Short mmCIF file of C-alpha atoms and ligand atoms in Angstrom, two decimals:
data_model
loop_
_atom_site.label_atom_id
_atom_site.label_comp_id
_atom_site.label_asym_id
_atom_site.label_seq_id
_atom_site.Cartn_x
_atom_site.Cartn_y
_atom_site.Cartn_z
CA MET A 168 100.63 113.22 212.38
CA LYS A 169 99.54 115.88 214.81
CA ALA A 170 101.55 116.23 218.00
CA PRO A 171 100.51 113.76 220.69
CA VAL A 172 98.82 115.07 223.82
CA TYR A 173 101.37 115.43 226.59
CA PHE A 174 100.82 113.21 229.62
CA ASP A 175 104.40 113.07 230.84
CA TYR A 176 104.78 116.05 233.18
CA ALA A 177 106.70 113.86 235.62
CA ALA A 178 109.41 113.37 233.00
CA THR A 179 109.69 117.05 232.31
CA THR A 180 107.51 120.14 232.01
CA PRO A 181 107.49 122.82 229.37
CA VAL A 182 108.89 126.14 230.56
CA ASP A 183 106.17 128.53 231.69
CA PRO A 184 106.05 131.54 229.31
CA ARG A 185 106.56 133.89 232.26
CA VAL A 186 109.73 132.01 233.11
CA ALA A 187 111.00 132.04 229.54
CA GLN A 188 110.45 135.81 229.42
CA LYS A 189 112.58 136.40 232.53
CA MET A 190 115.28 134.09 231.24
CA SER A 191 115.49 135.80 227.89
CA GLU A 192 116.20 139.06 229.68
CA CYS A 193 119.48 137.63 230.96
CA LEU A 194 121.21 136.66 227.76
CA MET A 195 122.08 139.38 225.30
CA THR A 196 124.05 142.64 225.21
CA GLU A 197 121.10 144.75 226.24
CA GLY A 198 120.11 142.24 228.92
CA ASN A 199 121.49 141.09 232.24
CA PHE A 200 124.32 138.97 230.84
CA GLY A 201 127.10 139.77 233.33
CA ASN A 202 129.02 137.31 235.44
CA PRO A 203 127.45 137.35 238.92
CA ALA A 204 130.94 136.90 240.35
CA SER A 205 132.30 140.07 238.73
CA ARG A 206 132.71 142.46 241.63
CA SER A 207 134.21 145.39 239.77
CA HIS A 208 131.36 146.66 237.59
CA LYS A 209 127.64 147.15 237.17
CA PHE A 210 127.19 144.15 234.86
CA GLY A 211 128.38 141.82 237.59
CA TRP A 212 126.42 143.57 240.35
CA GLU A 213 123.19 143.40 238.40
CA ALA A 214 123.65 139.75 237.57
CA GLU A 215 124.42 139.03 241.21
CA GLU A 216 121.29 140.86 242.24
CA ALA A 217 119.18 138.75 239.86
CA VAL A 218 120.75 135.55 241.12
CA GLU A 219 120.19 136.53 244.73
CA LEU A 220 116.57 137.43 244.03
CA ALA A 221 116.12 133.98 242.49
CA ARG A 222 117.74 132.42 245.54
CA THR A 223 115.23 134.25 247.72
CA GLN A 224 112.37 132.97 245.57
CA VAL A 225 113.52 129.37 245.95
CA ALA A 226 114.00 129.85 249.70
CA ALA A 227 110.52 131.35 250.00
CA LEU A 228 108.96 128.29 248.35
CA LEU A 229 110.72 126.01 250.83
CA ASN A 230 110.53 128.38 253.82
CA CYS A 231 114.25 128.33 254.47
CA ASP A 232 117.12 130.84 254.56
CA PRO A 233 118.39 131.90 251.11
CA ARG A 234 121.91 131.17 252.38
CA GLU A 235 120.89 127.51 252.59
CA ILE A 236 120.37 127.29 248.83
CA VAL A 237 123.20 125.96 246.63
CA TRP A 238 122.73 126.19 242.87
CA THR A 239 123.44 123.08 240.83
CA SER A 240 122.75 121.78 237.33
CA GLY A 241 119.74 119.69 238.37
CA ALA A 242 118.45 117.18 240.87
CA THR A 243 120.94 114.57 239.69
CA GLU A 244 123.84 116.78 240.64
CA SER A 245 122.13 117.79 243.89
CA ASP A 246 121.64 114.15 244.86
CA ASN A 247 125.27 113.40 244.04
CA LEU A 248 126.55 116.37 246.00
CA ALA A 249 124.38 115.59 249.01
CA ILE A 250 125.11 111.88 249.22
CA LYS A 251 128.77 111.81 248.24
CA GLY A 252 129.39 115.10 250.03
CA ILE A 253 128.05 113.83 253.36
CA ALA A 254 129.44 110.33 253.02
CA GLN A 255 132.93 111.60 252.33
CA PHE A 256 132.95 114.45 254.83
CA TYR A 257 131.73 112.31 257.70
CA LYS A 258 133.44 109.05 256.81
CA GLY A 259 135.48 109.26 260.01
CA LYS A 260 132.24 108.89 261.92
CA GLY A 261 130.88 105.99 259.94
CA LYS A 262 130.42 104.55 256.47
CA HIS A 263 126.82 103.37 256.47
CA ILE A 264 124.03 104.93 254.39
CA ILE A 265 120.31 104.13 254.30
CA THR A 266 118.14 104.64 251.25
CA SER A 267 115.21 102.87 249.57
CA LYS A 268 114.78 100.55 246.62
CA ILE A 269 112.49 102.98 244.83
CA GLU A 270 114.70 106.05 244.74
CA HIS A 271 115.54 107.69 241.45
CA LYS A 272 118.68 106.40 239.74
CA ALA A 273 120.42 109.64 240.69
CA VAL A 274 120.34 108.38 244.28
CA LEU A 275 120.67 104.65 243.63
CA ASP A 276 123.63 104.89 241.30
CA THR A 277 125.37 107.34 243.61
CA CYS A 278 124.95 104.84 246.44
CA ARG A 279 126.27 102.04 244.24
CA HIS A 280 129.29 104.14 243.50
CA LEU A 281 129.92 104.68 247.20
CA GLU A 282 129.61 100.94 247.81
CA ARG A 283 132.50 100.45 245.41
CA GLU A 284 134.44 102.95 247.53
CA GLY A 285 133.90 100.86 250.63
CA PHE A 286 130.70 102.35 252.02
CA GLU A 287 127.84 100.12 253.11
CA VAL A 288 124.31 100.85 251.93
CA THR A 289 120.98 99.52 253.21
CA TYR A 290 118.18 99.61 250.62
CA LEU A 291 114.80 99.69 252.38
CA GLU A 292 111.80 97.96 250.81
CA PRO A 293 108.62 99.95 250.44
CA GLY A 294 105.29 98.50 251.50
CA SER A 295 102.95 97.34 248.74
CA ASP A 296 101.48 100.87 248.97
CA GLY A 297 104.82 102.25 247.82
CA LEU A 298 105.62 104.01 251.08
CA ILE A 299 108.72 103.81 253.25
CA ARG A 300 107.82 103.41 256.92
CA PRO A 301 109.60 105.68 259.42
CA GLU A 302 109.87 102.61 261.66
CA ALA A 303 111.82 100.82 258.94
CA VAL A 304 114.27 103.73 258.81
CA GLN A 305 114.48 103.65 262.59
CA SER A 306 115.41 100.00 262.75
CA ALA A 307 117.96 100.27 259.94
CA ILE A 308 119.95 103.02 261.68
CA ARG A 309 123.23 101.82 263.16
CA GLU A 310 126.07 103.29 265.16
CA ASP A 311 128.00 104.01 261.97
CA THR A 312 125.10 105.43 259.90
CA THR A 313 125.78 108.96 258.71
CA LEU A 314 123.05 109.55 256.14
CA VAL A 315 119.49 108.59 255.28
CA SER A 316 118.26 109.42 251.75
CA ILE A 317 114.53 108.83 251.24
CA MET A 318 112.65 110.68 248.53
CA HIS A 319 109.58 112.82 249.04
CA VAL A 320 107.46 111.89 246.00
CA ASN A 321 108.27 108.86 243.90
CA ASN A 322 108.57 109.72 240.22
CA GLU A 323 106.97 106.55 238.86
CA ILE A 324 103.98 106.08 241.08
CA GLY A 325 103.53 109.49 242.73
CA VAL A 326 103.26 108.38 246.36
CA VAL A 327 104.28 110.86 249.06
CA ASN A 328 106.54 109.66 251.86
CA ASP A 329 106.12 110.96 255.39
CA ILE A 330 109.31 113.03 255.41
CA GLU A 331 108.21 114.74 258.61
CA ARG A 332 108.34 111.55 260.65
CA ILE A 333 111.36 110.14 258.85
CA GLY A 334 113.13 113.43 259.63
CA GLU A 335 112.29 113.12 263.29
CA VAL A 336 113.69 109.61 263.40
CA CYS A 337 116.91 110.80 261.78
CA ARG A 338 117.31 113.88 263.95
CA ALA A 339 116.79 111.88 267.12
CA ALA A 340 119.49 109.46 265.99
CA LYS A 341 121.81 112.32 264.91
CA VAL A 342 121.89 111.06 261.34
CA PHE A 343 121.67 113.46 258.39
CA TYR A 344 118.53 113.25 256.27
CA HIS A 345 118.57 114.01 252.53
CA VAL A 346 115.33 114.26 250.55
CA ASP A 347 115.04 114.06 246.78
CA ALA A 348 112.16 116.46 246.27
CA ALA A 349 112.39 116.76 242.48
CA GLN A 350 108.78 115.59 242.07
CA SER A 351 107.25 117.38 245.03
CA ALA A 352 108.72 120.86 245.14
CA GLY A 353 106.21 123.37 243.85
CA LYS A 354 103.48 120.71 243.78
CA ILE A 355 102.80 120.16 247.48
CA PRO A 356 103.75 122.28 250.51
CA ILE A 357 107.26 121.90 251.94
CA ASP A 358 108.19 123.80 255.08
CA LEU A 359 111.85 123.44 255.92
CA SER A 360 111.47 125.58 259.02
CA THR A 361 109.64 122.72 260.69
CA LEU A 362 110.81 119.62 258.79
CA LYS A 363 113.86 117.87 260.22
CA VAL A 364 115.41 117.62 256.80
CA ASP A 365 119.10 118.47 256.40
CA LEU A 366 119.46 118.37 252.62
CA MET A 367 116.94 118.58 249.81
CA ALA A 368 117.32 118.26 246.03
CA LEU A 369 115.16 120.18 243.54
CA SER A 370 115.05 120.25 239.76
CA GLY A 371 114.05 123.23 237.62
CA HIS A 372 112.52 121.32 234.75
CA LYS A 373 109.97 119.43 236.84
CA MET A 374 108.37 122.72 237.88
CA TYR A 375 108.02 124.69 234.65
CA GLY A 376 111.56 126.03 234.88
CA PRO A 377 114.37 125.22 232.47
CA LYS A 378 116.39 122.02 232.24
CA GLY A 379 119.96 122.16 233.47
CA VAL A 380 119.32 123.89 236.77
CA GLY A 381 118.59 122.61 240.23
CA VAL A 382 119.10 123.36 243.86
CA LEU A 383 120.51 121.66 246.89
CA PHE A 384 119.24 122.91 250.22
CA VAL A 385 121.99 122.55 252.84
CA ARG A 386 120.86 123.32 256.38
CA ARG A 387 122.80 125.86 258.45
CA LYS A 388 121.30 125.05 261.86
CA PRO A 389 122.17 122.40 262.85
CA ARG A 390 125.05 122.82 260.48
CA VAL A 391 125.61 120.38 257.66
CA ARG A 392 129.04 120.17 256.03
CA LEU A 393 129.83 118.67 252.68
CA GLU A 394 132.82 117.56 250.70
CA ALA A 395 132.60 119.55 247.45
CA GLN A 396 132.37 117.49 244.26
CA MET A 397 133.19 120.31 241.88
CA HIS A 398 136.31 122.33 242.57
CA GLY A 399 137.24 125.69 241.14
CA GLY A 400 136.58 129.30 241.98
CA GLY A 401 134.91 128.57 245.30
CA HIS A 402 131.42 129.65 244.26
CA GLU A 403 128.43 128.79 246.44
CA ARG A 404 130.52 128.94 249.62
CA GLY A 405 132.93 126.42 248.22
CA MET A 406 130.29 123.74 247.87
CA ARG A 407 129.86 124.03 244.11
CA SER A 408 132.29 125.94 241.96
CA GLY A 409 131.43 127.20 238.52
CA THR A 410 130.15 130.47 237.08
CA LEU A 411 126.51 130.87 237.95
CA ALA A 412 124.20 130.58 234.94
CA THR A 413 122.19 133.73 235.51
CA HIS A 414 119.40 132.97 233.05
CA GLN A 415 118.92 129.44 234.41
CA LEU A 416 118.81 130.54 238.01
CA VAL A 417 116.49 133.44 237.25
CA GLY A 418 114.25 130.93 235.45
CA MET A 419 114.23 128.58 238.42
CA GLY A 420 113.53 131.48 240.78
CA GLU A 421 110.58 132.67 238.73
CA ALA A 422 109.31 129.08 238.46
CA CYS A 423 109.40 128.84 242.27
CA ARG A 424 107.64 132.20 242.66
CA ILE A 425 104.82 131.08 240.36
CA ALA A 426 104.59 127.65 241.98
CA GLN A 427 104.28 129.21 245.41
CA ALA A 428 101.69 131.79 244.35
CA GLU A 429 99.55 129.29 242.47
CA MET A 430 100.15 126.08 244.38
CA SER A 431 96.76 125.59 245.98
CA SER A 432 94.71 126.37 242.86
CA GLU A 433 97.04 124.38 240.63
CA ALA A 434 97.05 121.38 242.96
CA ALA A 435 93.25 121.38 243.02
CA ARG A 436 93.08 121.62 239.24
CA THR A 437 95.61 118.85 238.55
CA LEU A 438 93.99 116.62 241.14
CA ALA A 439 90.62 117.09 239.44
CA LEU A 440 92.18 116.14 236.10
CA ARG A 441 93.81 113.06 237.54
CA GLU A 442 90.56 112.00 239.17
CA ARG A 443 88.69 112.56 235.94
CA LEU A 444 91.17 110.30 234.17
CA TRP A 445 90.83 107.57 236.78
CA GLN A 446 87.04 107.86 236.83
CA GLY A 447 87.07 107.33 233.09
CA LEU A 448 89.10 104.13 233.35
CA ASN A 449 88.35 102.45 236.65
CA ASP A 450 85.16 100.72 235.54
CA MET A 451 87.20 98.56 233.18
CA GLU A 452 87.92 95.02 234.28
CA GLU A 453 91.31 94.20 235.78
CA VAL A 454 92.63 97.74 236.01
CA TYR A 455 94.61 98.76 239.09
CA VAL A 456 96.24 101.87 240.50
CA ASN A 457 99.78 101.39 241.76
CA GLY A 458 100.71 103.06 245.03
CA ASP A 459 98.41 104.36 247.73
CA LEU A 460 96.07 106.98 246.23
CA ASN A 461 95.51 108.44 249.68
CA ALA A 462 99.15 109.51 249.87
CA HIS A 463 99.66 110.91 246.43
CA VAL A 464 100.96 113.96 244.62
CA PRO A 465 98.11 115.44 242.56
CA GLY A 466 99.54 115.11 239.05
CA ILE A 467 100.75 111.50 238.80
CA ILE A 468 98.87 108.23 238.48
CA ASN A 469 100.32 104.86 237.56
CA ILE A 470 97.84 102.29 236.29
CA SER A 471 98.22 98.61 235.43
CA PHE A 472 96.04 97.15 232.68
CA ASN A 473 96.22 93.46 233.39
CA TYR A 474 96.81 91.04 230.48
CA VAL A 475 98.05 93.83 228.22
CA GLU A 476 101.74 94.42 227.68
CA GLY A 477 103.00 97.95 228.29
CA GLU A 478 105.08 98.53 225.21
CA SER A 479 102.35 97.42 222.81
CA LEU A 480 99.93 99.58 224.75
CA ILE A 481 102.14 102.61 224.21
CA MET A 482 102.44 101.66 220.56
CA SER A 483 98.67 101.71 220.20
CA LEU A 484 98.51 105.14 221.78
CA PRO A 485 100.43 107.19 219.22
CA GLU A 486 98.41 110.28 220.08
CA LEU A 487 99.30 110.17 223.75
CA ALA A 488 102.70 110.92 225.24
CA VAL A 489 102.76 108.64 228.28
CA SER A 490 105.49 106.69 229.98
CA SER A 491 105.58 102.93 230.37
CA GLY A 492 106.32 101.35 233.70
CA SER A 493 107.85 98.59 231.70
CA ALA A 494 111.37 99.12 230.49
CA CYS A 495 110.82 96.75 227.58
CA THR A 496 112.19 99.25 225.10
CA SER A 497 115.59 98.74 226.62
CA ALA A 498 117.49 95.55 225.93
CA SER A 499 117.00 94.40 229.50
CA LEU A 500 113.31 93.40 229.24
CA GLU A 501 113.08 94.12 232.93
CA PRO A 502 109.88 95.58 234.25
CA SER A 503 110.25 98.71 236.34
CA TYR A 504 112.33 98.21 239.49
CA VAL A 505 109.96 100.50 241.34
CA LEU A 506 106.87 98.41 240.61
CA ARG A 507 108.74 95.22 241.40
CA ALA A 508 109.86 96.63 244.72
CA LEU A 509 106.16 97.01 245.60
CA GLY A 510 105.94 93.25 245.36
CA MET A 511 103.86 93.40 242.22
CA ASN A 512 103.97 90.39 239.94
CA ASP A 513 105.87 90.83 236.71
CA GLU A 514 102.79 90.69 234.48
CA LEU A 515 101.19 93.63 236.21
CA ALA A 516 104.48 95.47 236.27
CA HIS A 517 104.77 94.89 232.51
CA SER A 518 101.24 96.21 232.01
CA SER A 519 101.52 99.63 233.58
CA LEU A 520 101.43 103.18 232.31
CA ARG A 521 102.32 106.37 234.13
CA PHE A 522 100.08 109.32 233.32
CA SER A 523 101.22 112.69 234.62
CA VAL A 524 99.19 115.83 234.13
CA GLY A 525 100.13 119.43 234.77
CA ARG A 526 99.71 123.12 234.21
CA PHE A 527 98.73 122.95 230.56
CA THR A 528 96.60 119.79 230.59
CA THR A 529 92.91 120.33 229.81
CA GLU A 530 89.76 118.31 230.47
CA GLU A 531 89.51 117.67 226.73
CA ASP A 532 93.00 116.17 226.80
CA VAL A 533 91.92 113.86 229.58
CA ASP A 534 88.74 112.82 227.81
CA ALA A 535 90.69 112.08 224.64
CA ALA A 536 93.13 110.01 226.65
CA ILE A 537 90.34 107.99 228.27
CA ALA A 538 88.79 107.16 224.92
CA GLN A 539 92.10 106.17 223.36
CA VAL A 540 93.24 104.07 226.28
CA ARG A 541 89.96 102.19 226.46
CA ARG A 542 90.08 101.46 222.75
CA ALA A 543 93.70 100.31 222.86
CA VAL A 544 93.22 98.08 225.90
CA GLU A 545 90.16 96.43 224.35
CA LYS A 546 92.00 95.84 221.10
CA LEU A 547 95.04 94.34 222.82
CA ARG A 548 92.95 92.15 225.08
CA GLU A 549 91.26 90.76 221.97
CA LEU A 550 94.77 89.78 220.92
CA SER A 551 95.90 88.50 224.29
CA PRO A 552 95.97 84.77 225.07
CA LEU A 553 96.26 85.70 228.74
CA TRP A 554 92.98 87.59 228.59
CA ASP A 555 91.34 84.51 227.01
CA MET A 556 92.63 82.37 229.81
CA TYR A 557 91.50 84.83 232.43
CA LYS A 558 88.05 84.86 230.85
CA ASP A 559 88.00 81.06 230.81
CA GLY A 560 88.80 81.07 234.51
CA VAL A 561 92.32 79.68 234.13
CA ASP A 562 94.65 80.62 236.97
CA LEU A 563 97.77 81.89 235.23
CA ASP A 564 99.91 81.01 238.22
CA SER A 565 98.92 77.37 237.85
CA ILE A 566 100.64 77.16 234.48
CA GLU A 567 104.26 76.21 234.13
CA TRP A 568 105.62 78.89 231.88
CA ALA A 569 108.87 78.33 230.08
CA ALA A 570 110.88 81.40 231.05
CA HIS A 571 113.02 82.58 228.19
CA MET B 35 111.70 103.63 219.36
CA ALA B 36 110.75 103.59 215.71
CA TYR B 37 109.09 100.52 214.27
CA SER B 38 109.56 99.29 210.73
CA ASP B 39 106.66 99.64 208.30
CA GLN B 40 106.31 95.87 208.23
CA VAL B 41 105.92 95.67 212.00
CA MET B 42 103.44 98.56 211.99
CA ASP B 43 101.41 96.90 209.25
CA HIS B 44 101.05 93.61 211.12
CA TYR B 45 100.54 95.39 214.39
CA GLN B 46 97.74 97.57 213.08
CA ASN B 47 96.11 94.85 211.00
CA PRO B 48 97.02 91.60 212.63
CA ARG B 49 96.23 88.59 210.43
CA ASN B 50 94.46 85.47 211.64
CA VAL B 51 93.72 86.49 215.19
CA GLY B 52 91.68 83.93 217.03
CA LYS B 53 91.39 80.55 218.63
CA PHE B 54 90.56 77.03 217.49
CA ASP B 55 89.17 74.31 219.69
CA ASP B 56 92.17 72.82 221.50
CA ASP B 57 90.60 69.37 221.65
CA ASP B 58 90.01 69.04 217.91
CA ALA B 59 92.32 66.32 216.54
CA GLN B 60 93.16 68.48 213.51
CA ILE B 61 94.50 71.29 215.68
CA GLY B 62 98.02 71.69 216.97
CA THR B 63 98.64 74.32 219.66
CA GLY B 64 101.93 75.91 220.62
CA MET B 65 102.04 78.24 223.59
CA VAL B 66 105.43 79.73 224.37
CA GLY B 67 106.90 82.53 226.45
CA ALA B 68 105.95 83.63 229.93
CA PRO B 69 103.89 86.52 231.28
CA ALA B 70 106.72 87.47 233.60
CA CYS B 71 109.01 88.00 230.61
CA GLY B 72 106.48 90.21 228.90
CA ASP B 73 105.51 87.94 226.03
CA VAL B 74 103.33 84.90 225.49
CA MET B 75 102.39 83.56 222.05
CA ARG B 76 99.69 81.06 221.30
CA LEU B 77 99.87 79.72 217.78
CA GLN B 78 97.40 77.14 216.46
CA ILE B 79 97.50 75.25 213.21
CA LYS B 80 94.76 73.28 211.51
CA VAL B 81 96.24 70.36 209.62
CA ASN B 82 94.53 68.21 206.98
CA ASP B 83 95.01 64.48 206.32
CA LEU B 84 97.85 65.20 203.90
CA GLY B 85 99.83 66.97 206.63
CA ILE B 86 99.23 70.38 205.07
CA ILE B 87 98.43 73.37 207.26
CA GLU B 88 95.04 74.62 206.06
CA ASP B 89 94.57 77.40 208.54
CA ALA B 90 96.36 79.10 211.42
CA LYS B 91 95.40 81.42 214.24
CA PHE B 92 97.26 83.29 216.94
CA LYS B 93 96.95 85.43 219.98
CA THR B 94 99.94 87.19 221.47
CA TYR B 95 100.58 89.11 224.65
CA GLY B 96 103.70 91.13 224.08
CA CYS B 97 105.30 94.08 222.39
CA GLY B 98 104.50 95.16 218.84
CA SER B 99 107.34 93.09 217.42
CA ALA B 100 106.07 89.96 219.14
CA ILE B 101 102.57 90.54 217.79
CA ALA B 102 103.92 91.18 214.29
CA SER B 103 106.18 88.09 214.39
CA SER B 104 103.28 85.82 215.23
CA SER B 105 100.92 87.48 212.76
CA LEU B 106 103.47 87.06 209.96
CA LEU B 107 104.03 83.47 210.96
CA THR B 108 100.35 82.59 210.57
CA GLU B 109 100.51 83.88 207.00
CA TRP B 110 103.64 81.94 206.21
CA VAL B 111 102.59 78.56 207.55
CA LYS B 112 99.29 78.37 205.69
CA GLY B 113 99.58 75.98 202.75
CA ARG B 114 102.87 74.51 203.96
CA SER B 115 103.34 70.97 205.17
CA ILE B 116 103.99 70.61 208.88
CA ASP B 117 107.56 69.52 208.10
CA GLU B 118 108.18 72.65 206.08
CA ALA B 119 106.56 74.84 208.69
CA ALA B 120 108.76 73.41 211.41
CA GLN B 121 111.78 74.48 209.36
CA ILE B 122 110.95 78.18 209.48
CA LYS B 123 113.87 80.04 211.01
CA ASN B 124 113.68 83.04 213.31
CA THR B 125 116.21 84.83 211.11
CA GLU B 126 113.75 84.79 208.20
CA ILE B 127 111.08 86.38 210.36
CA ALA B 128 113.50 88.94 211.78
CA GLU B 129 114.63 89.85 208.29
CA GLU B 130 111.14 90.16 206.84
CA LEU B 131 110.06 92.44 209.70
CA ALA B 132 113.38 94.30 209.89
CA LEU B 133 113.56 93.69 213.63
CA PRO B 134 116.26 95.55 215.54
CA PRO B 135 118.71 93.47 217.64
CA VAL B 136 116.78 94.03 220.92
CA LYS B 137 113.70 92.48 219.31
CA ILE B 138 115.29 89.37 217.86
CA HIS B 139 113.92 87.37 220.79
CA CYS B 140 110.41 88.00 219.43
CA SER B 141 111.26 86.13 216.24
CA VAL B 142 112.89 83.36 218.28
CA LEU B 143 109.66 83.02 220.21
CA ALA B 144 107.71 82.75 216.96
CA GLU B 145 110.00 79.97 215.76
CA ASP B 146 109.49 78.19 219.08
CA ALA B 147 105.73 78.62 218.71
CA ILE B 148 105.45 76.91 215.32
CA LYS B 149 107.75 74.10 216.45
CA ALA B 150 105.61 73.60 219.55
CA ALA B 151 102.38 73.62 217.53
CA VAL B 152 103.70 71.02 215.10
CA GLU B 153 104.92 68.87 217.95
CA ASP B 154 101.54 69.12 219.68
CA TYR B 155 99.77 68.04 216.48
CA ARG B 156 102.15 65.10 215.98
CA LYS B 157 101.64 64.01 219.54
CA LYS B 158 97.87 64.08 219.11
CA LEU B 159 98.25 62.04 215.92
CA SER B 160 100.38 59.36 217.55
CA ASP B 161 98.19 59.23 220.66
CA ALA B 162 95.03 58.80 218.58
C1 PLP C 141 112.79 111.88 241.75
C2 PLP C 141 113.78 112.42 240.78
N1 PLP C 141 115.04 112.66 241.17
C3 PLP C 141 115.97 113.15 240.34
C4 PLP C 141 115.66 113.44 239.02
C5 PLP C 141 116.74 113.97 238.12
O1 PLP C 141 116.57 115.34 237.95
P1 PLP C 141 117.40 116.17 236.89
O2 PLP C 141 116.85 115.82 235.56
O3 PLP C 141 117.15 117.59 237.26
O4 PLP C 141 118.84 115.81 237.04
C6 PLP C 141 114.35 113.20 238.57
C7 PLP C 141 113.97 113.45 237.17
O5 PLP C 141 114.25 112.70 236.27
C8 PLP C 141 113.40 112.68 239.46
O6 PLP C 141 112.15 112.43 239.06
#
C-alpha cells in the first residue's frame, strides 16, 4: 500500500528540511554539541549563542522580549508550568481558575489536577460557533480568581478566539491570562506587544519544528511570577531547570524564523487549499462545517457527514490520513468532547472528520481527498439505515432508541 | 487500529445489504442500537411457512466491526429456522471476526438484532 496522503497537520507537522539541517549541525563532534550552560569554554559559549539566537527568533515571531521566552519540552509542559505555576504562586490571593470546556487535555487535565489540590475551576461553555465570549469570561471572574486560560485556536475545529478582548477583560480585573497558542503560533499573527496576554504556550512540532520542544512566554511587564515545576540547576531563570537541548531549540528557532518570513504567503496558500476541499464537498447533502468559518485558522476544517459513522468513514479512507472527531477507537465510545460542548447532537459528533492541511499539501492531494471522501460517504450511506430513514422523511428524534 | 482480515472482508464486500418491505407478513425486522451511541443495526429476515429463514438483509450505521458483525449474521441465519437463529450467540460472532475486546459490543448488538427480528416476525404471526 502506498503511503496515505497526509491531512493531519494539526496533529503534527513534518520537520521543514531547513530546520532539520540546522538541527543536525548541533549534534556531533564537529558540530555545535556543547552544553549551553558551560561557561568555561568555547563549546559552551557557542551553544549558548545558538540557543540565544533561537530565543530571539521565537521572540521575533511573537513580538516580545527574548527574556520572556522559557524553553520547555512542548506545549503540554508549557500549559502545566503556566497553570500550576500561577495557581501555586498566587494561591494566597485566591484559588479560582477559569478555563473552557474545549481546551486541549494539557489544560483540562492540569485543571482537574488542581481541583484535587483544592482549587476551584470554572469551565466556560463555547457558543455553538465554538467561540468563547469575552463577556462570559468577564462574568465568571470572581474576587478570588487568579488565572484565566483560554486557547487561541482550537485544535479540533480550528476556530480562533478573540484573545485581544479576553486579555483586556483579564487585565482590567487584574487576573493573569494564559493562552495555549500551540495551533496558532506561526499560522496567524500574534503581537504580544499589544495583546494583554501574560503567558502563552507554543509547540515546536505544530510549526514544522521538532517534537519535544516548546516555549512558554512569561511576561516581564507587568511581571508574572511562577512556581517552578522542574527543579535543578536553575536554568531559564529558575523557572525550568534542565540542560537546554541545543538542537531542539535551534530547530524551534529556525521554524519560527521561517514561519514569520513566510506567514502571509503560507496562510493564503493553506486557506486556498482548505477552501478547495470544502468547495469539493459542500454540495453533498447533509454535510456541515463545525465551528464558525469566519473565525478560523487557515489550515483546519472539521466536517460532519450526517448519517455516516466516523470510524467506518476513516476505515474507508485508507489512502487519507485524517483524524476522526469521534473517539470511537477508544474503549469509551464517547464522541469528541469538543464537538459535544458546541451543543452538537451525538450523531453529528460521531460523523465528523478533521482535515488539516499545511506546508506540503498540494492541490492534487486535495482533489484526491475530495474524490475519496465522496465515494466513501456514498458507500456508507448506502449501508446506513439512518440515511434510509432520512430519505423516507422519518424524524430520527421521534424514535425511541434503546441506548446501549 | 488494525482490523482482522475477516472484518475487512465483510466491510469491503458487505453481504446482503438492503431492505425488505416492513409490512410484508413474511418479514421480521430488528432495529437495535442508537445513533447517539454510534451504532444502529437494522436486520430483516424473510421467513417461509416452515419457519425457515429464506433470506436476510441488513443496513448498519456504525464502525467497521458493527458492519461486519451484521453482514456475517445475514450469512449465518439464511437456511436456519427462526428458533436456531435466535440461539446465535455474540461470542460466536466475535470469535469468527476476531473482534478485539473494545469491539465486543458490536457482536452483542448483532445478537440483539437477530433476536429482535425473530420476535418481530413472531409477533406479526400471532397478530395475523
Ligand atoms: C491546542 C494544543 N495544546 C497543546 C498541545 C500539546 O502540545 P505538545 O505535543 O507540544 O505537548 C497540542 C497538540 O497536541 C494542541 O493542539
